[in-house]
Coordinates of N, CA, C and O in Angstrom, one line a residue:
M193 N 16.5 -4.8 9.7 CA 15.4 -4.6 10.3 C 14.9 -2.9 10.4 O 15.6 -2.3 10.5
A194 N 13.7 -2.8 9.9 CA 12.9 -1.8 10.0 C 12.4 -1.4 11.3 O 12.5 -2.2 12.3
K195 N 12.3 0.2 11.4 CA 11.8 0.5 12.9 C 10.7 0.0 13.0 O 9.3 -0.2 12.3
E196 N 10.4 -0.6 14.3 CA 9.0 -1.1 14.7 C 7.8 -0.4 14.4 O 7.0 -0.7 14.0
S197 N 8.2 1.2 14.8 CA 6.9 2.0 15.0 C 6.6 2.3 13.3 O 5.2 2.4 13.2
M198 N 7.6 2.2 12.3 CA 7.0 2.2 11.0 C 6.5 1.4 10.6 O 5.1 1.6 9.8
V199 N 6.7 -0.1 11.0 CA 6.2 -1.5 10.7 C 4.4 -1.2 11.1 O 3.5 -1.6 10.6
V200 N 4.4 -0.7 12.2 CA 2.9 -0.7 13.0 C 2.2 0.5 12.2 O 0.9 0.2 12.2
K201 N 3.2 1.5 12.3 CA 2.2 2.4 11.6 C 1.5 2.1 10.2 O 0.1 2.6 9.7
N202 N 2.4 1.6 9.4 CA 2.0 0.8 8.0 C 0.9 0.1 8.1 O 0.0 0.0 7.6
A203 N 0.9 -0.7 9.0 CA -0.2 -1.9 9.4 C -1.8 -1.1 9.9 O -2.9 -1.6 9.5
R204 N -1.4 -0.2 10.7 CA -2.4 0.7 11.0 C -2.8 1.4 9.7 O -4.3 1.5 9.3
R205 N -2.4 1.9 9.1 CA -2.8 2.3 7.4 C -3.6 1.6 6.6 O -4.5 1.7 6.2
A206 N -3.2 0.2 6.6 CA -3.6 -0.6 5.6 C -4.8 -1.2 6.3 O -6.1 -1.2 5.7
R207 N -5.3 -1.2 7.6 CA -6.3 -1.6 8.4 C -7.4 -0.4 8.1 O -8.5 -0.6 7.9
L208 N -7.0 0.6 8.4 CA -7.8 2.1 8.0 C -8.1 2.1 6.5 O -9.5 2.5 6.2
V209 N -7.1 1.6 5.3 CA -7.7 1.5 4.0 C -9.1 0.8 4.0 O -9.7 1.2 3.2
G210 N -8.9 -0.5 4.9 CA -9.8 -1.7 4.5 C -11.2 -0.8 4.8 O -12.2 -1.0 4.4
V211 N -11.4 -0.2 5.9 CA -12.7 0.0 6.8 C -13.1 1.5 5.6 O -14.5 1.1 6.1
H212 N -12.1 2.3 5.3 CA -13.0 3.1 4.7 C -13.0 3.0 3.2 O -13.6 3.5 2.1
A213 N -12.3 1.6 2.3 CA -12.2 1.6 0.9 C -13.6 1.6 0.3 O -13.9 2.4 -0.8
A214 N -14.7 1.1 0.7 CA -16.0 1.1 0.0 C -16.7 2.8 0.0 O -17.1 3.0 -1.1
R215 N -16.5 3.5 1.2 CA -17.1 4.6 1.0 C -16.3 5.2 0.2 O -16.6 6.6 -0.5
R216 N -14.8 5.5 0.1 CA -14.2 6.2 -0.6 C -14.5 6.1 -2.1 O -14.5 6.7 -2.8
K217 N -14.6 4.8 -2.7 CA -14.8 4.5 -4.2 C -16.1 5.0 -4.4 O -16.5 5.7 -5.5
E218 N -17.2 5.1 -3.5 CA -18.4 5.5 -3.6 C -18.0 7.1 -4.2 O -18.9 7.8 -4.9
L219 N -17.7 7.9 -3.1 CA -17.4 9.2 -3.7 C -16.6 9.2 -4.8 O -17.1 10.4 -5.3
V220 N -15.5 8.7 -5.1 CA -14.6 8.8 -6.1 C -15.7 8.9 -7.2 O -15.2 9.4 -8.4
A221 N -16.3 7.8 -7.1 CA -17.1 7.7 -8.5 C -18.2 8.9 -8.9 O -18.5 8.8 -9.7
V222 N -18.8 9.5 -7.7 CA -19.1 10.6 -8.1 C -18.5 11.7 -8.8 O -19.1 12.4 -9.4
L223 N -17.3 11.7 -8.3 CA -16.6 12.9 -8.5 C -16.1 12.6 -10.2 O -16.2 13.4 -10.9
K224 N -15.9 11.3 -10.2 CA -15.7 11.0 -11.6 C -16.7 10.8 -12.9 O -16.7 10.8 -14.1
D225 N -18.0 11.0 -12.2 CA -19.3 10.6 -13.0 C -19.6 12.1 -13.7 O -19.5 13.1 -13.1
P226 N -19.2 12.1 -15.1 CA -19.8 13.4 -15.7 C -20.9 13.8 -15.9 O -21.6 15.1 -15.9
A227 N -21.9 12.9 -15.7 CA -23.4 13.3 -15.4 C -23.7 14.1 -14.1 O -24.7 14.6 -13.9
A228 N -22.9 14.0 -13.3 CA -23.3 14.5 -11.7 C -23.3 15.9 -11.3 O -22.8 16.6 -12.7
S229 N -24.3 16.1 -10.5 CA -24.4 17.8 -10.7 C -23.4 18.3 -10.0 O -22.3 17.7 -9.0
D230 N -23.3 19.7 -9.8 CA -21.8 20.5 -9.6 C -22.4 19.9 -7.8 O -21.1 20.4 -7.0
E231 N -23.4 20.2 -7.6 CA -23.6 20.2 -5.7 C -23.1 19.0 -5.4 O -22.7 18.7 -4.2
A232 N -23.7 17.9 -6.0 CA -23.4 16.6 -5.8 C -21.7 16.0 -5.7 O -21.2 15.7 -4.6
K233 N -21.0 17.3 -6.7 CA -19.6 16.7 -6.7 C -19.1 17.3 -5.3 O -17.8 17.2 -5.0
T234 N -19.4 18.7 -5.4 CA -18.8 19.4 -4.1 C -19.2 19.0 -2.8 O -18.3 19.1 -1.7
E235 N -20.5 18.1 -2.5 CA -20.6 17.2 -1.2 C -19.7 16.2 -1.3 O -19.3 15.9 0.0
A236 N -19.5 15.5 -2.0 CA -18.4 14.3 -2.3 C -17.1 14.9 -2.3 O -16.2 14.3 -1.1
Y237 N -17.0 15.9 -2.7 CA -15.3 16.5 -2.1 C -15.3 16.9 -0.7 O -14.2 16.5 -0.1
R238 N -16.3 17.3 -0.3 CA -16.0 17.8 1.1 C -16.3 16.8 2.0 O -15.4 16.7 2.9
R239 N -17.0 15.5 1.8 CA -17.0 14.3 2.4 C -15.6 13.9 2.2 O -15.4 13.1 3.3
L240 N -15.1 13.7 1.1 CA -13.8 12.7 0.8 C -12.6 13.3 1.7 O -11.9 13.1 2.2
Y241 N -12.6 14.8 1.6 CA -11.5 15.6 2.9 C -11.8 15.8 4.2 O -10.8 16.0 5.0
K242 N -13.1 15.2 4.6 CA -13.3 14.9 5.9 C -12.5 13.3 6.4 O -12.6 13.0 7.9
M243 N -12.5 12.7 5.4 CA -11.8 11.3 5.8 C -10.4 11.3 6.3 O -9.9 12.2 6.0
P244 N -10.2 10.4 7.0 CA -8.5 10.3 7.1 C -7.9 10.5 6.1 O -8.1 9.8 5.1
R245 N -6.6 11.2 6.3 CA -5.7 11.1 5.3 C -5.0 9.6 5.0 O -4.9 9.5 3.6
D246 N -4.9 8.8 5.9 CA -4.6 7.2 6.0 C -5.4 6.6 5.5 O -5.0 5.5 5.1
A247 N -6.4 6.7 5.0 CA -7.5 6.2 4.6 C -7.4 6.2 3.1 O -8.0 4.6 2.5
S248 N -6.4 6.5 2.5 CA -6.3 6.8 1.2 C -5.2 5.2 1.0 O -3.9 5.4 1.5
A249 N -5.5 4.7 -0.1 CA -4.9 3.3 -0.6 C -3.2 3.4 -0.9 O -2.1 3.0 -0.7
T250 N -3.1 4.7 -1.5 CA -1.8 5.2 -1.8 C -0.6 5.6 -0.6 O 0.4 5.4 -0.9
R251 N -1.3 5.8 0.5 CA -0.4 6.1 1.6 C 0.0 4.9 2.1 O 0.9 5.0 3.3
V252 N -0.4 3.4 2.0 CA 0.4 2.4 2.4 C 1.5 1.7 1.9 O 1.5 2.1 0.8
R253 N 2.7 1.5 2.2 CA 3.7 1.7 1.4 C 4.0 -0.1 1.7 O 4.0 -0.8 2.8
N254 N 4.2 -0.9 0.4 CA 5.2 -2.1 0.3 C 6.1 -2.2 1.3 O 7.0 -1.6 1.3
R255 N 5.9 -3.0 2.3 CA 7.1 -3.3 2.8 C 7.7 -5.1 2.6 O 6.6 -6.1 2.9
C256 N 9.0 -5.6 3.1 CA 9.3 -7.0 3.2 C 8.2 -7.9 4.2 O 8.2 -7.0 5.4
K257 N 8.2 -8.7 4.3 CA 7.3 -9.4 5.1 C 8.4 -9.9 6.9 O 7.8 -10.3 7.3
V258 N 9.4 -10.1 5.8 CA 10.1 -10.6 7.0 C 10.9 -9.6 7.8 O 11.3 -9.6 8.8
T259 N 11.5 -8.4 6.8 CA 12.2 -7.7 7.7 C 11.5 -6.3 7.7 O 12.0 -5.5 8.7
G260 N 10.9 -5.9 7.0 CA 10.0 -4.5 7.0 C 10.8 -3.6 6.4 O 10.1 -2.8 6.2
R261 N 11.7 -4.2 5.4 CA 12.2 -3.1 4.7 C 11.1 -2.5 3.6 O 10.7 -3.7 2.9
P262 N 11.3 -1.3 3.5 CA 10.5 -0.6 2.2 C 11.0 -0.3 1.1 O 10.3 0.1 0.1
R263 N 12.5 -0.5 0.8 CA 13.1 -0.3 -0.3 C 13.1 -1.8 -0.9 O 13.8 -2.6 -0.4
G264 N 13.3 -1.7 -1.9 CA 13.9 -2.8 -2.8 C 12.8 -4.1 -2.6 O 13.2 -5.4 -3.1
Y265 N 11.8 -4.0 -3.0 CA 10.2 -4.7 -2.5 C 10.1 -5.4 -3.9 O 9.8 -4.8 -4.8
M266 N 10.1 -6.9 -3.5 CA 9.5 -7.6 -4.8 C 8.0 -7.9 -4.5 O 7.8 -8.8 -3.9
R267 N 7.2 -7.3 -5.3 CA 6.0 -7.8 -5.3 C 5.4 -9.3 -5.5 O 4.6 -9.7 -4.9
E268 N 6.1 -9.9 -6.2 CA 5.5 -11.1 -6.5 C 5.9 -12.0 -5.3 O 5.1 -12.8 -5.0
F269 N 7.0 -11.6 -4.5 CA 7.1 -12.7 -3.8 C 6.9 -12.1 -2.0 O 7.0 -12.8 -1.0
G270 N 6.6 -10.6 -2.1 CA 6.4 -10.0 -0.7 C 7.6 -9.7 0.2 O 7.4 -9.2 1.2
V271 N 8.9 -9.8 -0.3 CA 10.0 -9.6 0.5 C 11.0 -8.7 -0.2 O 10.7 -8.1 -1.4
S272 N 11.8 -8.2 0.1 CA 12.7 -7.4 -0.3 C 13.6 -8.2 -0.9 O 13.9 -9.3 -0.9
R273 N 14.6 -7.2 -1.8 CA 15.6 -8.2 -3.0 C 16.8 -9.2 -1.9 O 16.9 -10.0 -2.2
I274 N 17.0 -8.4 -0.8 CA 17.9 -9.2 0.2 C 17.6 -10.4 0.8 O 18.3 -11.6 0.7
V275 N 16.1 -10.6 1.2 CA 15.7 -11.9 2.1 C 15.3 -12.4 0.9 O 15.4 -13.7 0.7
F276 N 14.8 -12.0 -0.7 CA 14.7 -13.0 -1.8 C 16.1 -13.5 -2.0 O 15.7 -15.0 -2.3
R277 N 17.1 -13.0 -2.1 CA 18.3 -13.6 -2.6 C 18.5 -14.9 -1.5 O 19.0 -15.5 -1.9
E278 N 18.4 -14.4 -0.4 CA 18.9 -15.6 0.8 C 17.6 -16.9 0.8 O 18.1 -17.7 0.8
L279 N 16.2 -16.6 0.7 CA 15.6 -17.4 0.5 C 15.7 -18.1 -0.8 O 15.6 -19.7 -0.9
A280 N 16.2 -17.5 -2.1 CA 16.4 -18.0 -3.3 C 17.5 -19.3 -3.3 O 17.7 -20.3 -3.5
R281 N 18.5 -18.7 -2.3 CA 20.2 -19.6 -2.1 C 19.8 -20.7 -1.5 O 20.1 -21.9 -1.6
E282 N 18.7 -20.5 -0.5 CA 18.3 -21.5 0.5 C 17.4 -22.4 -0.3 O 17.1 -23.8 -0.1
G283 N 16.7 -22.4 -1.4 CA 16.1 -23.1 -2.3 C 14.6 -23.3 -1.7 O 13.5 -23.9 -1.8
M284 N 13.9 -21.9 -0.9 CA 12.8 -21.7 -0.3 C 11.8 -21.5 -1.2 O 10.4 -21.5 -0.7
L285 N 12.3 -20.7 -2.4 CA 11.2 -20.4 -3.3 C 11.1 -21.3 -4.2 O 11.9 -21.7 -5.3
P286 N 10.0 -21.9 -4.5 CA 9.8 -22.7 -5.5 C 9.6 -22.5 -6.8 O 9.6 -21.1 -7.1
G287 N 10.5 -22.7 -7.9 CA 10.7 -22.2 -9.1 C 11.8 -21.3 -9.7 O 11.9 -20.9 -10.7
V288 N 12.4 -20.9 -8.4 CA 13.1 -20.0 -8.6 C 14.9 -20.5 -8.5 O 15.4 -21.3 -7.9
K289 N 15.7 -20.1 -9.5 CA 16.8 -20.7 -9.9 C 17.9 -19.7 -9.8 O 17.7 -18.5 -10.2
K290 N 19.3 -20.2 -9.2 CA 19.7 -19.3 -9.5 C 20.6 -18.7 -11.1 O 20.7 -20.0 -11.5
A291 N 20.9 -18.1 -11.6 CA 21.3 -18.3 -12.8 C 22.9 -17.9 -13.0 O 23.6 -17.6 -12.2
S292 N 23.2 -19.1 -14.2 CA 24.5 -19.2 -13.9 C 24.9 -19.0 -15.9 O 24.0 -19.9 -16.4
W293 N 25.6 -18.6 -16.3 CA 25.7 -18.6 -17.9 C 27.6 -18.6 -18.0 O 28.2 -18.2 -17.3

């Protein structure tokens, strides 16, 4: 089990990303626009730097929904490799079979 504080911190980051996503998208679009003036880009950089660091989507860590484990995360199922193995063995994941050859 992951530390409760880390799971809560990651959830807070995910919520913050959702709150600021639209504004960040607008500012990044200005920065990537080749037709934008230097003043507009400078202003966009200034506003982007004033936003909270945790508002960036890259700061959110994928964590297992069951245990909160950050490593060995399987994106298709939303769980870690360890929980995936347990659920697959119990037959809780549809379409997943144990390999044997």
